[in-house]
PDB file of C-alpha atoms in Angstrom:
ATOM      1  CA  MET A1122     -22.088  22.396  19.669  1.00 54.00           C
ATOM      2  CA  SER A1123     -22.901  18.584  19.534  1.00 76.00           C
ATOM      3  CA  GLU A1124     -20.799  16.420  21.341  1.00 83.00           C
ATOM      4  CA  LEU A1125     -19.272  14.602  18.417  1.00 85.00           C
ATOM      5  CA  ASN A1126     -18.403  17.766  16.840  1.00 87.00           C
ATOM      6  CA  ARG A1127     -16.069  18.640  19.925  1.00 88.00           C
ATOM      7  CA  ARG A1128     -12.435  18.969  19.317  1.00 91.00           C
ATOM      8  CA  VAL A1129      -9.873  16.918  20.922  1.00 91.00           C
ATOM      9  CA  ARG A1130      -6.398  16.884  20.660  1.00 94.00           C
ATOM     10  CA  LEU A1131      -4.098  13.780  20.386  1.00 94.00           C
ATOM     11  CA  ASN A1132      -0.215  13.731  21.444  1.00 96.00           C
ATOM     12  CA  VAL A1133       1.147  10.801  19.144  1.00 97.00           C
ATOM     13  CA  GLY A1134       4.785  10.065  20.082  1.00 96.00           C
ATOM     14  CA  GLY A1135       5.534  13.976  20.867  1.00 96.00           C
ATOM     15  CA  GLN A1136       3.602  15.196  17.666  1.00 96.00           C
ATOM     16  CA  THR A1137      -0.071  16.592  17.982  1.00 97.00           C
ATOM     17  CA  PHE A1138      -3.057  15.269  15.996  1.00 97.00           C
ATOM     18  CA  GLU A1139      -6.454  17.722  16.262  1.00 95.00           C
ATOM     19  CA  THR A1140      -9.552  16.108  15.418  1.00 95.00           C
ATOM     20  CA  THR A1141     -13.464  15.405  16.570  1.00 94.00           C
ATOM     21  CA  ILE A1142     -14.798  13.154  18.962  1.00 93.00           C
ATOM     22  CA  GLY A1143     -17.217  12.399  16.187  1.00 95.00           C
ATOM     23  CA  THR A1144     -14.232  10.799  13.742  1.00 96.00           C
ATOM     24  CA  LEU A1145     -12.681   9.122  16.700  1.00 95.00           C
ATOM     25  CA  ARG A1146     -15.870   7.222  17.249  1.00 94.00           C
ATOM     26  CA  ARG A1147     -16.881   6.732  13.484  1.00 95.00           C
ATOM     27  CA  VAL A1148     -15.802   3.033  13.712  1.00 95.00           C
ATOM     28  CA  ALA A1149     -17.282   1.301  16.903  1.00 93.00           C
ATOM     29  CA  ASP A1150     -14.999  -0.334  19.616  1.00 93.00           C
ATOM     30  CA  THR A1151     -11.490   0.600  18.293  1.00 96.00           C
ATOM     31  CA  THR A1152      -8.735   2.119  20.316  1.00 95.00           C
ATOM     32  CA  LEU A1153      -9.308   5.521  19.332  1.00 95.00           C
ATOM     33  CA  ALA A1154     -13.383   5.145  20.111  1.00 94.00           C
ATOM     34  CA  LYS A1155     -12.885   3.894  23.607  1.00 93.00           C
ATOM     35  CA  LEU A1156     -10.557   6.721  24.319  1.00 91.00           C
ATOM     36  CA  VAL A1157     -13.224   9.383  23.928  1.00 89.00           C
ATOM     37  CA  GLU A1158     -15.941   7.017  25.598  1.00 85.00           C
ATOM     38  CA  ASN A1159     -16.234   9.393  28.592  1.00 80.00           C
ATOM     39  CA  THR A1160     -16.005  12.960  27.249  1.00 73.00           C
ATOM     40  CA  SER A1161     -16.863  14.018  30.702  1.00 71.00           C
ATOM     41  CA  GLU A1162     -13.315  13.053  31.681  1.00 71.00           C
ATOM     42  CA  LEU A1163     -11.539  14.749  28.482  1.00 77.00           C
ATOM     43  CA  SER A1164      -9.136  17.727  29.608  1.00 77.00           C
ATOM     44  CA  GLN A1165      -7.693  20.840  27.670  1.00 82.00           C
ATOM     45  CA  GLU A1166      -4.674  18.568  27.682  1.00 87.00           C
ATOM     46  CA  PRO A1167      -3.825  16.503  24.413  1.00 92.00           C
ATOM     47  CA  ILE A1168      -4.308  13.099  24.848  1.00 91.00           C
ATOM     48  CA  PHE A1169      -1.053  11.107  25.006  1.00 94.00           C
ATOM     49  CA  ILE A1170      -0.359   7.813  22.862  1.00 95.00           C
ATOM     50  CA  ASP A1171       2.959   6.459  23.312  1.00 96.00           C
ATOM     51  CA  HIS A1172       3.346   5.530  19.655  1.00 95.00           C
ATOM     52  CA  ASP A1173       5.356   6.472  16.535  1.00 96.00           C
ATOM     53  CA  PRO A1174       3.257   8.984  15.044  1.00 96.00           C
ATOM     54  CA  LYS A1175       4.564   8.483  10.981  1.00 95.00           C
ATOM     55  CA  TYR A1176       1.538   6.562   9.563  1.00 96.00           C
ATOM     56  CA  PHE A1177      -1.328   8.424  12.279  1.00 97.00           C
ATOM     57  CA  SER A1178      -2.386  11.331  10.044  1.00 96.00           C
ATOM     58  CA  SER A1179      -3.478   8.218   7.579  1.00 96.00           C
ATOM     59  CA  VAL A1180      -5.424   6.147  10.225  1.00 97.00           C
ATOM     60  CA  LEU A1181      -7.278   9.769  10.888  1.00 97.00           C
ATOM     61  CA  ASN A1182      -8.140   9.998   7.175  1.00 96.00           C
ATOM     62  CA  PHE A1183      -9.430   6.748   7.071  1.00 96.00           C
ATOM     63  CA  LEU A1184     -11.646   7.570  10.010  1.00 96.00           C
ATOM     64  CA  ARG A1185     -12.739  10.545   8.051  1.00 95.00           C
ATOM     65  CA  ASP A1186     -13.172   9.267   4.503  1.00 94.00           C
ATOM     66  CA  GLY A1187     -13.501   5.588   4.778  1.00 93.00           C
ATOM     67  CA  ARG A1188     -10.415   5.400   1.929  1.00 90.00           C
ATOM     68  CA  ILE A1189      -7.078   6.537   1.867  1.00 91.00           C
ATOM     69  CA  PRO A1190      -4.295   6.106  -1.057  1.00 84.00           C
ATOM     70  CA  LEU A1191      -2.075   3.411  -0.132  1.00 80.00           C
ATOM     71  CA  PRO A1192       1.730   4.017   0.134  1.00 78.00           C
ATOM     72  CA  ASP A1193       3.733   2.941  -3.109  1.00 64.00           C
ATOM     73  CA  ASN A1194       6.005   0.685  -1.481  1.00 67.00           C
ATOM     74  CA  ILE A1195       5.316  -3.008   0.467  1.00 70.00           C
ATOM     75  CA  GLN A1196       6.941  -1.975   3.421  1.00 78.00           C
ATOM     76  CA  ASP A1197       5.259   1.434   4.053  1.00 84.00           C
ATOM     77  CA  ILE A1198       1.840  -0.682   3.272  1.00 85.00           C
ATOM     78  CA  ASP A1199       2.905  -3.488   5.530  1.00 88.00           C
ATOM     79  CA  GLU A1200       3.248  -0.673   8.702  1.00 92.00           C
ATOM     80  CA  LEU A1201       0.041   0.639   7.790  1.00 94.00           C
ATOM     81  CA  ARG A1202      -1.435  -2.604   8.239  1.00 93.00           C
ATOM     82  CA  ARG A1203       0.325  -2.771  11.573  1.00 95.00           C
ATOM     83  CA  GLU A1204      -1.399   0.695  12.434  1.00 96.00           C
ATOM     84  CA  ALA A1205      -5.049  -1.026  11.749  1.00 97.00           C
ATOM     85  CA  GLN A1206      -4.203  -3.976  14.267  1.00 96.00           C
ATOM     86  CA  TYR A1207      -2.550  -1.864  16.708  1.00 97.00           C
ATOM     87  CA  PHE A1208      -5.265   0.850  16.655  1.00 97.00           C
ATOM     88  CA  ASN A1209      -8.047  -2.507  16.610  1.00 97.00           C
ATOM     89  CA  LEU A1210      -9.159  -0.918  13.520  1.00 96.00           C
ATOM     90  CA  PRO A1211     -10.129  -4.038  11.293  1.00 96.00           C
ATOM     91  CA  SER A1212     -12.331  -2.097   8.578  1.00 96.00           C
ATOM     92  CA  LEU A1213      -8.736  -0.370   7.493  1.00 96.00           C
ATOM     93  CA  THR A1214      -7.013  -3.866   7.274  1.00 94.00           C
ATOM     94  CA  ASP A1215      -9.598  -5.133   4.982  1.00 92.00           C
ATOM     95  CA  PHE A1216      -9.689  -1.666   2.971  1.00 91.00           C
ATOM     96  CA  ILE A1217      -5.905  -2.278   2.551  1.00 89.00           C
ATOM     97  CA  GLU A1218      -6.422  -5.909   1.210  1.00 84.00           C
ATOM     98  CA  CYS A1219      -8.972  -5.180  -0.758  1.00 80.00           C
ATOM     99  CA  GLU A1220      -6.549  -2.130  -2.522  1.00 77.00           C
ATOM    100  CA  GLU A1221      -3.786  -4.482  -2.914  1.00 70.00           C
ATOM    101  CA  GLN A1222      -5.614  -7.235  -4.960  1.00 65.00           C
ATOM    102  CA  ARG A1223      -7.433  -4.431  -7.484  1.00 61.00           C
ATOM    103  CA  GLY A1224      -7.720  -6.084 -10.941  1.00 58.00           C
ATOM    104  CA  PRO A1225      -8.274  -6.977 -13.520  1.00 60.00           C
ATOM    105  CA  PRO A1226      -6.457  -8.232 -15.467  1.00 73.00           C
ATOM    106  CA  PHE A1227      -3.942  -9.026 -12.279  1.00 78.00           C
ATOM    107  CA  PHE A1228      -4.404  -9.447  -8.764  1.00 76.00           C
ATOM    108  CA  ARG A1229      -1.955 -10.022  -5.799  1.00 76.00           C
ATOM    109  CA  GLY A1230      -0.772 -13.372  -6.002  1.00 81.00           C
ATOM    110  CA  ASP A1231      -1.409 -14.069  -9.596  1.00 84.00           C
ATOM    111  CA  LYS A1232       1.353 -16.112 -11.732  1.00 89.00           C
ATOM    112  CA  VAL A1233       2.357 -13.932 -14.666  1.00 88.00           C
ATOM    113  CA  VAL A1234       4.745 -14.161 -17.404  1.00 85.00           C
ATOM    114  CA  TRP A1235       5.760 -11.559 -20.364  1.00 81.00           C
ATOM    115  CA  ARG A1236       4.119 -11.487 -23.581  1.00 79.00           C
ATOM    116  CA  VAL A1237       6.151 -12.696 -26.058  1.00 59.00           C
ATOM    117  CA  TYR A1238       6.556  -9.323 -27.919  1.00 50.00           C
ATOM    118  CA  TYR A1239       7.731  -7.815 -24.620  1.00 54.00           C
ATOM    119  CA  SER A1240       9.989 -10.937 -24.039  1.00 50.00           C
ATOM    120  CA  VAL A1241      12.830  -9.571 -26.137  1.00 46.00           C
ATOM    121  CA  LEU A1242      12.449  -6.090 -25.049  1.00 50.00           C
ATOM    122  CA  PRO A1243      16.367  -4.486 -25.356  1.00 44.00           C
ATOM    123  CA  ALA A1244      17.225  -2.445 -22.077  1.00 40.00           C
ATOM    124  CA  ILE A1245      17.724   0.431 -23.403  1.00 38.00           C
ATOM    125  CA  LYS A1246      17.627   2.625 -20.505  1.00 42.00           C
ATOM    126  CA  ASP A1247      20.083   2.774 -17.515  1.00 40.00           C
ATOM    127  CA  GLU A1248      17.472   4.916 -15.015  1.00 45.00           C
ATOM    128  CA  VAL A1249      14.020   5.376 -14.788  1.00 47.00           C
ATOM    129  CA  LYS A1250      12.738   7.794 -12.121  1.00 55.00           C
ATOM    130  CA  ILE A1251       9.283   8.240 -12.441  1.00 58.00           C
ATOM    131  CA  CYS A1252       6.779   5.527 -14.009  1.00 70.00           C
ATOM    132  CA  GLY A1253       5.017   7.311 -17.034  1.00 66.00           C
ATOM    133  CA  LEU A1254       1.738   5.173 -16.038  1.00 65.00           C
ATOM    134  CA  CYS A1255       1.000   5.429 -12.383  1.00 70.00           C
ATOM    135  CA  GLY A1256       3.375   8.111 -11.762  1.00 67.00           C
ATOM    136  CA  THR A1257       5.460   6.062  -8.901  1.00 68.00           C
ATOM    137  CA  SER A1258       9.048   7.573  -8.481  1.00 64.00           C
ATOM    138  CA  SER A1259      11.638   5.132  -8.219  1.00 60.00           C
ATOM    139  CA  ASP A1260      13.056   7.684  -5.393  1.00 60.00           C
ATOM    140  CA  SER A1261      10.371   6.109  -3.019  1.00 56.00           C
ATOM    141  CA  PHE A1262      11.495   2.508  -3.618  1.00 59.00           C
ATOM    142  CA  ASP A1263      13.707   0.873  -1.073  1.00 59.00           C
ATOM    143  CA  ARG A1264      16.904  -1.166  -1.664  1.00 63.00           C
ATOM    144  CA  ASN A1265      14.878  -4.249  -2.526  1.00 71.00           C
ATOM    145  CA  TYR A1266      13.067  -2.364  -5.473  1.00 73.00           C
ATOM    146  CA  ARG A1267      13.971  -2.550  -9.382  1.00 75.00           C
ATOM    147  CA  THR A1268      12.975  -0.999 -12.278  1.00 69.00           C
ATOM    148  CA  LEU A1269      11.810  -2.688 -15.528  1.00 68.00           C
ATOM    149  CA  PHE A1270      15.055  -1.931 -16.992  1.00 69.00           C
ATOM    150  CA  GLU A1271      17.038  -3.187 -14.177  1.00 72.00           C
ATOM    151  CA  LEU A1272      15.583  -6.734 -14.915  1.00 72.00           C
ATOM    152  CA  PRO A1273      17.894  -9.104 -16.279  1.00 73.00           C
ATOM    153  CA  ARG A1274      17.632 -10.918 -19.463  1.00 69.00           C
ATOM    154  CA  ASN A1275      17.043 -14.072 -18.243  1.00 67.00           C
ATOM    155  CA  ALA A1276      14.040 -13.053 -16.134  1.00 69.00           C
ATOM    156  CA  THR A1277      11.630 -12.612 -19.210  1.00 69.00           C
ATOM    157  CA  PHE A1278      11.545 -16.415 -19.348  1.00 75.00           C
ATOM    158  CA  ALA A1279      10.523 -16.625 -15.740  1.00 83.00           C
ATOM    159  CA  VAL A1280       7.261 -17.048 -14.013  1.00 89.00           C
ATOM    160  CA  GLY A1281       6.567 -14.217 -11.686  1.00 89.00           C
ATOM    161  CA  ASP A1282       4.680 -13.640  -8.706  1.00 91.00           C
ATOM    162  CA  VAL A1283       2.351 -10.692  -8.463  1.00 89.00           C
ATOM    163  CA  LYS A1284       2.945  -8.684  -4.886  1.00 85.00           C
ATOM    164  CA  LYS A1285       0.654  -5.153  -5.801  1.00 82.00           C
ATOM    165  CA  VAL A1286      -1.467  -3.954  -8.331  1.00 81.00           C
ATOM    166  CA  TYR A1287      -1.318  -0.150  -8.877  1.00 77.00           C
ATOM    167  CA  ARG A1288      -4.023   2.350  -8.853  1.00 65.00           C
ATOM    168  CA  ASP A1289      -5.876   1.288 -11.954  1.00 67.00           C
ATOM    169  CA  SER A1290      -4.321  -1.776 -12.796  1.00 72.00           C
ATOM    170  CA  CYS A1291      -1.672  -0.132 -14.835  1.00 79.00           C
ATOM    171  CA  CYS A1292       1.268  -1.400 -13.205  1.00 84.00           C
ATOM    172  CA  VAL A1293       2.334  -4.209 -10.854  1.00 86.00           C
ATOM    173  CA  ASP A1294       4.840  -5.492  -8.494  1.00 87.00           C
ATOM    174  CA  VAL A1295       6.627  -8.865  -9.577  1.00 89.00           C
ATOM    175  CA  THR A1296       9.167 -10.901  -8.123  1.00 88.00           C
ATOM    176  CA  PHE A1297      10.872 -14.060  -9.712  1.00 85.00           C
ATOM    177  CA  ALA A1298      12.027 -16.342  -7.600  1.00 79.00           C
ATOM    178  CA  MET A1299      15.639 -16.685  -9.057  1.00 76.00           C
ATOM    179  CA  PHE A1300      16.173 -13.245  -7.814  1.00 78.00           C
ATOM    180  CA  ASN A1301      16.097 -11.226  -4.651  1.00 77.00           C
ATOM    181  CA  TYR A1302      14.152  -8.111  -6.090  1.00 84.00           C
ATOM    182  CA  LEU A1303      11.032  -6.744  -6.432  1.00 84.00           C
ATOM    183  CA  TYR A1304      10.293  -5.225 -10.084  1.00 85.00           C
ATOM    184  CA  HIS A1305       7.988  -2.396 -10.848  1.00 84.00           C
ATOM    185  CA  ILE A1306       6.544  -3.345 -14.242  1.00 85.00           C
ATOM    186  CA  PRO A1307       3.912  -1.998 -16.743  1.00 85.00           C
ATOM    187  CA  ALA A1308       0.752  -4.486 -16.335  1.00 85.00           C
ATOM    188  CA  LYS A1309       0.096  -4.428 -20.218  1.00 84.00           C
ATOM    189  CA  MET A1310       3.825  -6.248 -20.562  1.00 85.00           C
ATOM    190  CA  LEU A1311       2.724  -9.435 -18.733  1.00 87.00           C
ATOM    191  CA  GLN A1312      -0.092 -12.070 -18.780  1.00 88.00           C
ATOM    192  CA  LEU A1313      -1.274 -14.817 -16.762  1.00 87.00           C
ATOM    193  CA  VAL A1314       0.242 -18.314 -16.694  1.00 87.00           C
ATOM    194  CA  GLY A1315      -1.512 -20.538 -19.270  1.00 77.00           C
ATOM    195  CA  SER A1316      -2.795 -17.458 -21.414  1.00 68.00           C
ATOM    196  CA  GLY A1317      -1.007 -18.763 -24.574  1.00 59.00           C
ATOM    197  CA  TYR A1318       2.872 -18.486 -23.475  1.00 48.00           C
ATOM    198  CA  THR A1319       4.677 -21.308 -22.528  1.00 44.00           C
ATOM    199  CA  SER A1320       7.510 -20.675 -19.918  1.00 42.00           C
ATOM    200  CA  ALA A1321      10.821 -22.596 -19.904  1.00 41.00           C
ATOM    201  CA  GLU A1322       9.976 -23.201 -16.313  1.00 42.00           C
ATOM    202  CA  GLU A1323       6.407 -25.024 -16.795  1.00 40.00           C
TER     203      GLU A1323
END
């Protein structure tokens, strides 16, 4: 059997994961690659890593495939970014940054306003559980998130900041300066500042 195909077990914070030496070495100079540099010193016992195991499967899957689906909320994405830093995996950090800035029509950091047609959209629903466009469940949102239909009417005349672009750019998370929440909004309802709409804030 090739050394790279040799199985190795990792005990991360009390949870056991199994992978191969080849997977752990796929990206050079990472913390995980260095753990298996000298295979002659490896025992049958799992290698212990004193770390929270919550996001470790995502780290392994990135090493296996070179990409992973990002979590649907910013807090989990930030935790995954910290995992990349902890395991010295800059390629995962770069991947996260690239995925978060997907577009067009919008990229992270863009200033957006409502399209005129949608700026008068009445809040006709009290609750939205699943976004019909990207499939994101409002159950996965933390207390700082709000759905489209929880947006105050005066926010429809404000300039927003794009914080996250989902999947095929169907939806975005947007903050508005006067509110302390993050709103999940279909991208087709928004447009870039300066593209034909004049905001009261400009």
